[in-house]
Coordinates of N, CA and C in Angstrom, one line a residue:
Chain U
G1 N 16.6 -8.3 -0.2 CA 15.1 -8.2 -0.4 C 14.9 -7.6 -1.8
E2 N 13.5 -7.3 -2.0 CA 13.1 -7.0 -3.3 C 13.3 -5.7 -3.6
N3 N 13.5 -5.2 -4.9 CA 13.7 -4.0 -5.3 C 12.7 -3.6 -6.4
V4 N 11.6 -2.6 -6.1 CA 10.6 -2.4 -7.2 C 10.8 -1.0 -7.7
E5 N 11.0 -0.8 -9.0 CA 11.2 0.5 -9.5 C 10.1 0.8 -10.6
Q6 N 9.4 2.0 -10.4 CA 8.3 2.4 -11.1 C 8.6 3.5 -12.0
H7 N 8.0 3.6 -13.1 CA 8.2 4.8 -14.0 C 7.1 4.8 -15.0
P8 N 6.8 6.2 -15.3 CA 7.3 7.4 -15.0 C 6.9 7.8 -13.6
S9 N 7.3 8.8 -12.9 CA 6.8 9.4 -11.6 C 5.7 10.3 -12.0
T10 N 5.7 10.9 -13.0 CA 4.5 11.7 -13.5 C 4.2 11.3 -14.8
L11 N 2.8 11.5 -15.2 CA 2.4 11.2 -16.6 C 1.2 12.0 -16.8
S12 N 1.1 12.9 -17.9 CA 0.2 13.6 -18.1 C -0.4 13.3 -19.7
V13 N -1.6 12.9 -19.8 CA -2.3 12.7 -21.0 C -3.6 13.4 -21.3
Q14 N -3.8 13.5 -22.6 CA -5.1 14.1 -22.9 C -6.1 13.2 -22.7
E15 N -7.5 13.5 -22.4 CA -8.7 12.6 -22.3 C -8.9 11.8 -23.4
G16 N -9.0 10.6 -23.2 CA -9.2 9.6 -24.4 C -7.9 8.9 -24.9
D17 N -6.8 9.5 -24.5 CA -5.5 8.8 -24.8 C -5.3 7.6 -23.8
S18 N -4.3 6.9 -24.3 CA -3.8 5.7 -23.4 C -2.7 6.1 -22.5
A19 N -2.7 5.5 -21.2 CA -1.5 5.7 -20.2 C -0.9 4.3 -20.0
V20 N 0.4 4.3 -19.8 CA 1.1 3.1 -19.6 C 2.1 3.4 -18.4
I21 N 2.1 2.5 -17.4 CA 3.0 2.6 -16.3 C 3.7 1.3 -16.1
K22 N 5.0 1.5 -15.8 CA 5.7 0.2 -15.8 C 6.6 0.1 -14.6
C23 N 6.6 -1.2 -13.9 CA 7.3 -1.5 -12.9 C 8.3 -2.7 -13.0
T24 N 9.4 -2.6 -12.5 CA 10.4 -3.5 -12.8 C 10.8 -4.2 -11.2
Y25 N 11.1 -5.5 -11.2 CA 11.3 -5.9 -9.8 C 12.5 -6.9 -9.9
S26 N 13.0 -7.1 -8.8 CA 14.3 -7.9 -8.8 C 14.3 -9.4 -8.3
D27 N 13.2 -9.7 -7.4 CA 13.1 -11.1 -6.9 C 12.3 -11.9 -7.8
S28 N 12.9 -13.1 -8.3 CA 12.4 -13.9 -9.4 C 11.0 -14.7 -8.6
A29 N 11.3 -14.7 -7.2 CA 10.3 -15.6 -6.5 C 8.9 -14.8 -6.3
S30 N 8.9 -13.4 -6.6 CA 7.6 -12.7 -6.5 C 6.7 -13.4 -7.4
N31 N 5.4 -13.6 -6.9 CA 4.5 -14.3 -7.8 C 3.0 -13.6 -7.8
Y32 N 2.9 -12.3 -7.2 CA 1.6 -11.6 -7.0 C 1.9 -10.2 -7.3
F33 N 1.2 -9.6 -8.2 CA 1.4 -8.2 -8.7 C 0.2 -7.3 -8.7
P34 N -0.1 -6.7 -7.6 CA -1.3 -5.9 -7.7 C -0.9 -4.2 -8.1
W35 N -2.0 -3.7 -8.5 CA -2.0 -2.2 -8.7 C -2.9 -1.5 -8.0
Y36 N -2.5 -0.5 -7.4 CA -3.5 0.4 -6.5 C -3.6 1.9 -7.1
K37 N -4.9 2.3 -7.0 CA -5.0 3.8 -7.3 C -5.2 4.4 -6.0
Q38 N -4.6 5.5 -5.9 CA -4.9 6.4 -4.7 C -5.2 7.9 -4.9
E39 N -6.4 8.2 -4.6 CA -6.7 9.6 -4.9 C -6.4 10.3 -3.9
L40 N -6.3 11.7 -3.9 CA -5.8 12.7 -3.1 C -6.5 12.6 -1.6
G41 N -5.8 12.2 -0.6 CA -6.3 12.0 0.8 C -7.2 10.9 1.1
K42 N -7.1 9.9 0.1 CA -7.9 8.8 0.3 C -6.9 7.5 0.4
R43 N -7.4 6.5 0.7 CA -6.8 5.1 0.9 C -6.2 4.5 -0.3
P44 N -5.3 3.6 -0.5 CA -5.0 2.9 -1.7 C -6.1 2.0 -2.0
Q45 N -6.6 1.9 -3.3 CA -7.7 1.1 -3.7 C -7.0 0.0 -4.8
L46 N -7.3 -1.4 -4.6 CA -6.9 -2.1 -5.6 C -7.8 -2.0 -6.9
I47 N -7.0 -1.8 -8.0 CA -7.8 -1.8 -9.2 C -7.6 -2.9 -10.1
I48 N -6.5 -3.6 -10.0 CA -6.2 -4.9 -10.9 C -5.0 -5.6 -10.4
D49 N -5.0 -6.8 -10.4 CA -3.8 -7.6 -10.1 C -3.6 -8.8 -11.1
I50 N -2.4 -9.4 -11.0 CA -2.0 -10.4 -11.7 C -1.1 -11.4 -11.0
R51 N -1.1 -12.8 -11.3 CA -0.5 -13.8 -10.6 C 0.6 -14.3 -11.8
S52 N 1.5 -14.8 -11.1 CA 2.7 -15.2 -12.1 C 2.4 -16.2 -13.3
N53 N 1.4 -16.9 -13.0 CA 1.0 -18.0 -14.0 C 0.1 -17.3 -15.2
V54 N 0.0 -16.1 -15.1 CA -0.9 -15.4 -16.3 C -0.1 -14.3 -16.8
G55 N -0.2 -14.2 -18.1 CA 0.8 -13.2 -18.7 C 0.1 -11.9 -19.0
E56 N -1.3 -11.8 -19.0 CA -2.1 -10.8 -19.2 C -3.4 -10.8 -18.6
K57 N -3.9 -9.6 -17.9 CA -5.3 -9.7 -17.5 C -6.1 -8.3 -17.9
K58 N -7.3 -8.3 -18.1 CA -8.0 -7.2 -18.5 C -9.2 -7.0 -17.7
D59 N -9.7 -5.7 -17.3 CA -10.9 -5.6 -16.7 C -11.4 -4.2 -17.3
Q60 N -12.3 -4.3 -18.4 CA -12.9 -3.0 -18.9 C -11.5 -2.1 -19.6
R61 N -11.6 -1.0 -19.0 CA -10.4 -0.1 -19.7 C -9.1 -0.3 -18.9
I62 N -8.9 -1.2 -18.1 CA -7.5 -1.5 -17.3 C -7.1 -2.7 -17.8
A63 N -5.7 -2.8 -18.0 CA -5.2 -4.2 -18.2 C -3.8 -4.2 -17.7
V64 N -3.3 -5.3 -17.3 CA -2.0 -5.5 -16.6 C -1.3 -6.6 -17.5
T65 N -0.1 -6.4 -17.8 CA 0.8 -7.3 -18.5 C 2.0 -7.8 -17.7
L66 N 2.5 -9.0 -17.7 CA 3.7 -9.5 -16.9 C 4.5 -10.3 -17.7
N67 N 5.7 -9.8 -17.6 CA 6.8 -10.4 -18.4 C 7.8 -11.0 -17.2
K68 N 7.5 -12.3 -16.9 CA 8.4 -12.9 -15.7 C 9.8 -12.9 -16.2
T69 N 10.2 -13.2 -17.4 CA 11.5 -13.4 -17.9 C 12.3 -12.1 -17.6
A70 N 11.7 -11.0 -18.1 CA 12.4 -9.7 -17.8 C 12.0 -9.1 -16.6
K71 N 11.2 -9.6 -15.8 CA 10.8 -9.1 -14.3 C 10.3 -7.9 -14.5
H72 N 9.3 -7.5 -15.4 CA 8.5 -6.3 -15.2 C 7.1 -6.5 -15.6
F73 N 6.3 -5.6 -15.1 CA 4.8 -5.6 -15.3 C 4.3 -4.2 -15.5
S74 N 3.3 -4.2 -16.3 CA 2.9 -2.8 -16.6 C 1.3 -2.7 -16.6
L75 N 0.8 -1.5 -16.2 CA -0.5 -1.1 -16.1 C -0.8 -0.3 -17.3
H76 N -2.0 -0.6 -18.1 CA -2.4 0.0 -19.2 C -3.9 0.5 -19.0
I77 N -4.1 1.8 -19.3 CA -5.4 2.4 -19.2 C -5.7 2.9 -20.4
T78 N -6.7 2.6 -21.0 CA -7.3 3.0 -22.3 C -8.5 4.0 -22.0
E79 N -8.6 4.9 -23.3 CA -9.6 5.8 -23.3 C -9.6 6.6 -21.8
T80 N -8.5 7.3 -21.4 CA -8.5 7.9 -20.2 C -9.6 8.9 -19.9
Q81 N -10.1 8.9 -18.6 CA -11.0 10.0 -18.2 C -10.4 10.9 -17.2
P82 N -10.9 12.1 -17.0 CA -10.6 12.8 -15.9 C -10.5 12.3 -14.5
E83 N -11.5 11.3 -14.2 CA -11.6 10.7 -12.9 C -10.5 9.5 -12.7
D84 N -9.7 9.3 -13.7 CA -8.6 8.4 -13.7 C -7.3 9.2 -13.1
S85 N -7.5 10.4 -13.0 CA -6.4 11.2 -12.4 C -6.2 10.9 -10.9
A86 N -5.0 10.4 -10.6 CA -4.8 9.9 -9.3 C -3.2 9.4 -9.2
V87 N -2.7 8.9 -8.1 CA -1.5 8.3 -7.9 C -1.8 6.9 -8.0
Y88 N -0.9 6.1 -8.8 CA -0.9 4.7 -9.0 C 0.3 4.2 -8.5
F89 N 0.0 3.1 -7.6 CA 1.3 2.2 -7.2 C 1.3 0.8 -7.6
C90 N 2.4 0.3 -8.0 CA 2.5 -1.1 -8.3 C 3.2 -1.8 -7.0
A91 N 3.0 -3.1 -6.8 CA 3.5 -3.9 -5.7 C 3.8 -5.1 -6.2
T92 N 4.7 -5.7 -5.3 CA 4.9 -7.2 -5.7 C 5.0 -7.9 -4.4
H93 N 4.7 -9.2 -4.5 CA 4.6 -10.1 -3.1 C 5.0 -11.5 -3.6
K94 N 5.5 -12.2 -2.6 CA 5.6 -13.7 -2.7 C 5.0 -14.4 -1.6
N95 N 4.8 -15.6 -1.6 CA 4.0 -16.3 -0.6 C 4.5 -16.0 0.7
F96 N 3.5 -15.6 1.7 CA 3.7 -15.4 3.2 C 4.7 -14.3 3.4
N97 N 5.0 -13.6 2.4 CA 6.1 -12.5 2.8 C 5.3 -11.1 2.6
K98 N 6.1 -10.1 2.6 CA 5.5 -8.7 2.8 C 5.4 -8.0 1.3
F99 N 4.6 -7.3 1.2 CA 4.4 -6.5 0.0 C 5.4 -5.5 -0.1
Y100 N 6.1 -5.2 -1.3 CA 6.9 -4.1 -1.7 C 6.2 -3.3 -2.7
F101 N 6.3 -2.0 -2.4 CA 5.5 -1.0 -3.2 C 6.5 -0.1 -4.1
G102 N 6.0 0.3 -5.3 CA 6.9 1.3 -6.1 C 6.6 2.5 -5.5
S103 N 7.3 3.6 -6.1 CA 7.2 4.9 -5.6 C 6.0 5.8 -6.1
G104 N 5.3 5.2 -7.0 CA 4.1 5.7 -7.5 C 4.2 6.7 -8.7
T105 N 3.1 6.6 -9.4 CA 3.0 7.5 -10.7 C 1.9 8.4 -10.6
K106 N 2.0 9.8 -10.6 CA 1.0 10.7 -10.6 C 0.6 10.8 -12.0
L107 N -0.8 10.5 -12.2 CA -1.4 10.5 -13.6 C -2.3 11.6 -13.6
N108 N -2.1 12.6 -14.6 CA -3.0 13.7 -14.8 C -3.7 13.5 -16.2
V109 N -5.0 13.5 -16.1 CA -5.7 13.4 -17.5 C -6.5 14.7 -17.6
K110 N -5.9 15.3 -18.7 CA -6.4 16.7 -19.0 C -7.7 16.6 -20.0
P111 N -8.7 17.2 -19.5 CA -10.0 17.2 -20.2 C -9.8 17.9 -21.6
Chain Y
E1 N -20.0 -6.0 3.3 CA -18.8 -6.4 4.3 C -18.2 -5.3 4.7
A2 N -18.0 -5.1 6.0 CA -17.4 -3.9 6.5 C -15.9 -4.0 6.3
G3 N -15.5 -2.6 6.0 CA -14.0 -2.5 5.7 C -13.1 -2.4 7.0
V4 N -11.7 -2.2 6.6 CA -10.8 -2.0 7.6 C -11.2 -0.6 8.3
A5 N -11.1 -0.7 9.6 CA -11.5 0.7 10.4 C -10.1 1.1 11.0
Q6 N -10.0 2.4 11.2 CA -9.0 3.1 11.8 C -9.5 4.2 12.5
S7 N -8.9 4.4 13.8 CA -9.0 5.6 14.4 C -7.7 6.1 15.3
P8 N -7.5 7.4 15.5 CA -8.4 8.6 14.9 C -8.0 8.7 13.5
R9 N -8.8 9.6 12.8 CA -8.5 10.0 11.4 C -7.4 11.0 11.2
Y10 N -7.3 11.8 12.3 CA -6.4 13.1 12.2 C -5.9 13.1 13.7
K11 N -4.5 13.4 13.8 CA -3.9 13.7 15.1 C -2.7 14.8 14.9
I12 N -2.8 15.7 15.8 CA -1.8 16.6 15.9 C -1.2 16.6 17.2
I13 N 0.1 16.5 17.3 CA 0.8 16.4 18.7 C 2.3 17.3 18.3
E14 N 2.8 17.5 19.5 CA 4.1 18.0 19.6 C 5.3 17.0 19.8
K15 N 6.3 17.3 19.2 CA 7.4 16.5 19.3 C 7.6 16.0 20.7
R16 N 8.1 14.7 20.8 CA 8.2 14.2 22.2 C 7.1 13.8 23.0
Q17 N 5.9 13.8 22.3 CA 4.8 13.4 23.0 C 4.6 12.0 22.5
S18 N 3.5 11.3 23.0 CA 3.1 10.0 22.6 C 1.9 9.9 21.9
V19 N 1.7 9.0 21.0 CA 0.4 8.9 20.1 C 0.1 7.3 19.8
A20 N -1.2 7.1 19.9 CA -1.5 5.6 19.6 C -2.5 5.6 18.5
F21 N -2.4 4.7 17.6 CA -3.5 4.5 16.5 C -4.0 3.1 16.7
W22 N -5.4 3.0 16.3 CA -6.0 1.7 16.5 C -6.6 1.3 15.0
C23 N -6.5 0.0 14.9 CA -7.0 -0.7 13.6 C -7.9 -1.9 13.9
N24 N -9.0 -1.8 13.2 CA -9.8 -3.2 13.4 C -9.9 -3.7 11.8
P25 N -9.3 -4.9 11.7 CA -9.3 -5.4 10.4 C -10.7 -5.9 10.0
I26 N -10.7 -6.4 8.6 CA -11.9 -7.2 8.1 C -12.0 -8.4 8.9
S27 N -13.2 -8.9 9.3 CA -13.4 -9.9 10.0 C -12.9 -11.1 9.4
G28 N -12.1 -12.1 10.2 CA -11.7 -13.2 9.5 C -10.2 -13.1 8.8
H29 N -9.7 -11.8 8.6 CA -8.5 -11.5 7.9 C -7.3 -12.0 9.1
A30 N -6.6 -13.0 8.6 CA -5.3 -13.4 9.6 C -4.2 -12.4 9.5
T31 N -4.2 -11.7 8.5 CA -2.9 -11.0 8.4 C -3.2 -9.5 8.5
L32 N -2.4 -8.7 9.1 CA -2.6 -7.3 9.6 C -1.2 -6.4 9.3
Y33 N -1.5 -5.4 8.4 CA 0.0 -4.8 8.1 C -0.4 -3.3 8.6
W34 N 0.7 -2.6 9.1 CA 0.8 -1.3 9.3 C 1.9 -0.6 8.4
Y35 N 1.5 0.5 7.8 CA 2.4 1.0 6.8 C 2.4 2.5 7.3
Q36 N 3.7 3.0 6.8 CA 3.7 4.6 7.0 C 3.9 5.1 5.7
Q37 N 3.2 6.1 5.3 CA 3.3 6.7 4.0 C 3.4 8.2 4.1
I38 N 4.7 8.6 3.7 CA 5.1 10.0 3.8 C 4.6 10.7 2.4
L39 N 4.2 11.9 2.5 CA 3.6 12.6 1.3 C 4.6 12.3 0.1
G40 N 3.9 11.9 -1.0 CA 4.5 11.7 -2.3 C 5.5 10.4 -2.4
Q41 N 5.0 9.5 -1.4 CA 5.9 8.2 -1.6 C 5.0 7.1 -1.4
G42 N 5.4 6.0 -1.8 CA 4.7 4.7 -1.5 C 4.5 4.4 -0.1
P43 N 3.7 3.5 0.2 CA 3.5 2.9 1.6 C 4.8 2.0 1.9
K44 N 5.3 2.3 3.2 CA 6.4 1.5 3.6 C 6.0 0.6 4.8
L45 N 6.2 -0.6 4.6 CA 5.7 -1.5 5.6 C 6.6 -1.3 7.1
L46 N 5.7 -1.1 8.2 CA 6.4 -1.0 9.4 C 6.4 -2.4 10.1
I47 N 5.1 -3.0 10.2 CA 5.0 -4.4 10.9 C 3.9 -5.1 10.2
Q48 N 4.0 -6.3 10.1 CA 3.1 -7.3 9.6 C 2.9 -8.4 10.6
F49 N 1.6 -8.7 10.9 CA 1.3 -9.8 11.8 C 0.4 -10.9 11.1
Q50 N 0.7 -12.1 11.6 CA -0.2 -13.1 11.1 C -0.9 -13.7 12.4
N51 N -2.0 -13.5 12.5 CA -2.9 -13.7 13.6 C -2.1 -12.9 14.8
N52 N -1.7 -13.4 15.6 CA -1.2 -12.4 16.9 C 0.2 -12.5 16.8
G53 N 1.0 -12.9 15.9 CA 2.3 -13.2 15.6 C 3.0 -12.1 14.7
V54 N 4.1 -11.7 15.0 CA 4.9 -10.7 14.1 C 5.6 -11.5 13.0
V55 N 5.3 -11.1 11.7 CA 5.9 -11.9 10.6 C 7.2 -11.0 10.3
D56 N 7.0 -9.7 10.2 CA 8.0 -8.9 9.7 C 7.9 -7.5 10.5
D57 N 8.9 -7.1 11.2 CA 9.1 -5.7 11.8 C 10.6 -5.2 11.5
S58 N 11.1 -5.5 10.4 CA 12.4 -5.1 10.1 C 12.6 -3.7 10.0
Q59 N 11.5 -3.0 9.5 CA 11.5 -1.5 9.3 C 10.9 -0.8 10.3
L60 N 10.5 -1.2 11.4 CA 10.0 -0.6 12.5 C 11.1 0.0 13.3
P61 N 11.0 1.4 13.7 CA 12.0 1.8 14.5 C 11.8 1.5 15.8
K62 N 12.2 0.4 16.3 CA 11.8 -0.1 17.7 C 12.3 0.9 18.8
D63 N 12.9 1.9 18.6 CA 13.4 2.6 19.7 C 12.2 3.5 20.2
R64 N 11.3 3.8 19.0 CA 10.1 4.6 19.4 C 8.8 4.2 19.0
F65 N 8.8 3.2 18.2 CA 7.6 2.5 17.7 C 7.3 1.2 18.4
S66 N 6.1 0.9 18.6 CA 5.7 -0.5 19.0 C 4.3 -0.8 18.6
A67 N 4.0 -2.0 18.4 CA 2.7 -2.5 17.9 C 2.4 -3.8 18.5
E68 N 1.1 -4.0 18.7 CA 0.6 -5.3 19.3 C -0.7 -5.6 18.6
R69 N -1.0 -6.9 18.6 CA -2.3 -7.4 18.0 C -2.8 -8.4 18.8
L70 N -3.4 -8.0 20.1 CA -3.9 -9.0 21.1 C -5.1 -9.8 20.5
K71 N -5.0 -10.9 20.8 CA -6.1 -11.9 20.5 C -6.2 -12.0 18.9
G72 N -5.2 -11.5 18.1 CA -5.3 -11.7 16.8 C -6.3 -11.1 16.0
V73 N -6.9 -9.9 16.5 CA -7.9 -9.2 15.9 C -7.6 -7.8 15.6
D74 N -8.0 -6.9 16.8 CA -7.5 -5.6 16.6 C -6.0 -5.4 16.9
S75 N -5.5 -4.2 16.4 CA -4.2 -3.8 16.7 C -4.0 -2.2 17.0
T76 N -3.0 -2.0 17.8 CA -2.5 -0.7 18.1 C -1.1 -0.4 17.7
L77 N -0.8 0.7 17.2 CA 0.6 1.1 16.9 C 0.9 2.2 17.8
K78 N 1.8 2.4 18.3 CA 2.3 3.4 19.4 C 3.5 4.1 18.8
I79 N 3.6 5.3 19.0 CA 4.9 6.1 18.9 C 5.2 6.8 20.2
Q80 N 6.4 6.6 20.6 CA 6.8 7.4 21.9 C 8.4 7.3 22.2
P81 N 9.0 8.5 22.0 CA 8.4 9.8 21.7 C 8.4 10.1 20.3
A82 N 7.4 10.9 19.7 CA 7.3 11.4 18.5 C 8.4 12.3 18.0
K83 N 8.9 12.2 16.8 CA 9.6 13.2 16.1 C 9.1 13.8 15.0
L84 N 9.6 15.0 14.6 CA 9.1 15.7 13.3 C 8.9 14.9 12.1
E85 N 10.0 14.0 11.7 CA 9.9 13.1 10.6 C 8.9 12.0 10.8
D86 N 8.1 11.9 11.9 CA 7.1 10.8 12.0 C 5.9 11.4 11.2
S87 N 5.6 12.7 10.9 CA 4.5 13.2 10.3 C 4.3 12.5 9.0
A88 N 3.2 11.8 8.8 CA 2.8 10.9 7.9 C 1.5 10.4 7.9
V89 N 1.0 9.6 6.9 CA -0.3 8.8 7.1 C 0.1 7.4 7.4
Y90 N -0.6 7.0 8.5 CA -0.4 5.5 9.0 C -1.5 4.7 8.5
L91 N -1.3 3.9 7.5 CA -2.3 3.0 6.9 C -2.3 1.5 7.5
C92 N -3.5 1.1 7.9 CA -3.5 -0.3 8.3 C -4.1 -1.0 7.1
A93 N -3.8 -2.3 7.0 CA -4.5 -3.0 5.9 C -4.5 -4.6 6.4
S94 N -5.5 -5.2 5.9 CA -5.6 -6.7 6.2 C -6.0 -7.5 5.1
S95 N -5.6 -8.9 5.2 CA -5.8 -9.8 4.1 C -6.0 -11.1 4.6
L96 N -6.5 -12.1 4.0 CA -6.6 -13.3 4.2 C -5.3 -14.0 4.0
L97 N -4.9 -15.2 4.4 CA -3.8 -15.9 4.1 C -3.8 -16.2 2.7
W98 N -4.9 -16.5 2.1 CA -5.0 -16.8 0.6 C -6.4 -16.5 0.2
P99 N -6.9 -15.7 -0.7 CA -5.8 -15.0 -1.6 C -5.5 -13.8 -0.6
E100 N -4.2 -13.3 -1.0 CA -3.5 -12.4 -0.2 C -3.9 -10.8 -0.6
T101 N -4.9 -10.6 -1.2 CA -5.3 -9.3 -1.5 C -5.5 -8.5 -0.3
Q102 N -4.9 -7.3 -0.4 CA -4.8 -6.3 0.7 C -6.0 -5.3 0.6
Y103 N -6.6 -5.1 1.8 CA -7.6 -4.0 1.8 C -7.2 -3.0 2.9
F104 N -7.1 -1.6 2.3 CA -6.6 -0.7 3.3 C -7.7 0.0 4.0
G105 N -7.3 0.6 5.2 CA -8.2 1.3 6.0 C -8.0 2.9 5.4
P106 N -8.8 3.8 6.0 CA -8.9 5.1 5.6 C -7.4 5.8 6.0
G107 N -6.7 5.2 7.0 CA -5.6 5.9 7.4 C -5.6 6.8 8.6
T108 N -4.5 7.1 9.3 CA -4.5 8.3 10.3 C -3.5 9.1 9.8
R109 N -3.8 10.5 9.6 CA -2.9 11.4 9.4 C -2.6 12.1 10.5
L110 N -1.1 11.9 10.6 CA -0.3 12.5 11.9 C 0.5 13.6 11.5
L111 N 0.4 14.6 12.2 CA 1.2 15.8 12.1 C 1.9 16.1 13.4
V112 N 3.3 16.2 13.4 CA 4.2 16.3 14.5 C 4.7 17.7 14.5
L113 N 4.4 18.5 15.6 CA 4.9 20.0 15.5 C 6.0 20.2 16.3

């Protein structure tokens, strides 16, 4: 089965700085890569996703890059704000199969 | 559009008792997922339904956990008997077949004493 590794497990940045979270995966057939944000006591919320036919996708301050050859994808948050503080999960998926989640990154944005 | 509904939101039981959780997915979503999320970890898939058929239940502890999705809409997840290590948040999610974007419910927080 798929093996998804996520790093770092915790990340502390100053407000306004950028944050980068990286995930690696093992199954070359995976073709859908979502990122979720989970605030304390709340449900995971999709913040951005990317498919295998695209190398980069951006939505305002959030971007995701995918390197299929190296089997890794990254979440980039620019101009971080205190409300970005949460746990972020990456996941992988291939057609009609289950999702595999990373172990999560706790992001702390210091004002 | 209404989201994924779950109930109850919280449940406290003693070990060896039984408990059941209910999930109502987004209307029209063929795929329904039950996840277990232990504090500090990512969601772990317990069972995945497509309509009323099971797609994957490889990580469901079948000696104590059971789930059904009658008529391909609502679903229930049952634990009988519960153990201390079952304390977790149980998340339900649903998606279309395509695109497969998952939408999560608010979860049921279970505490087993």
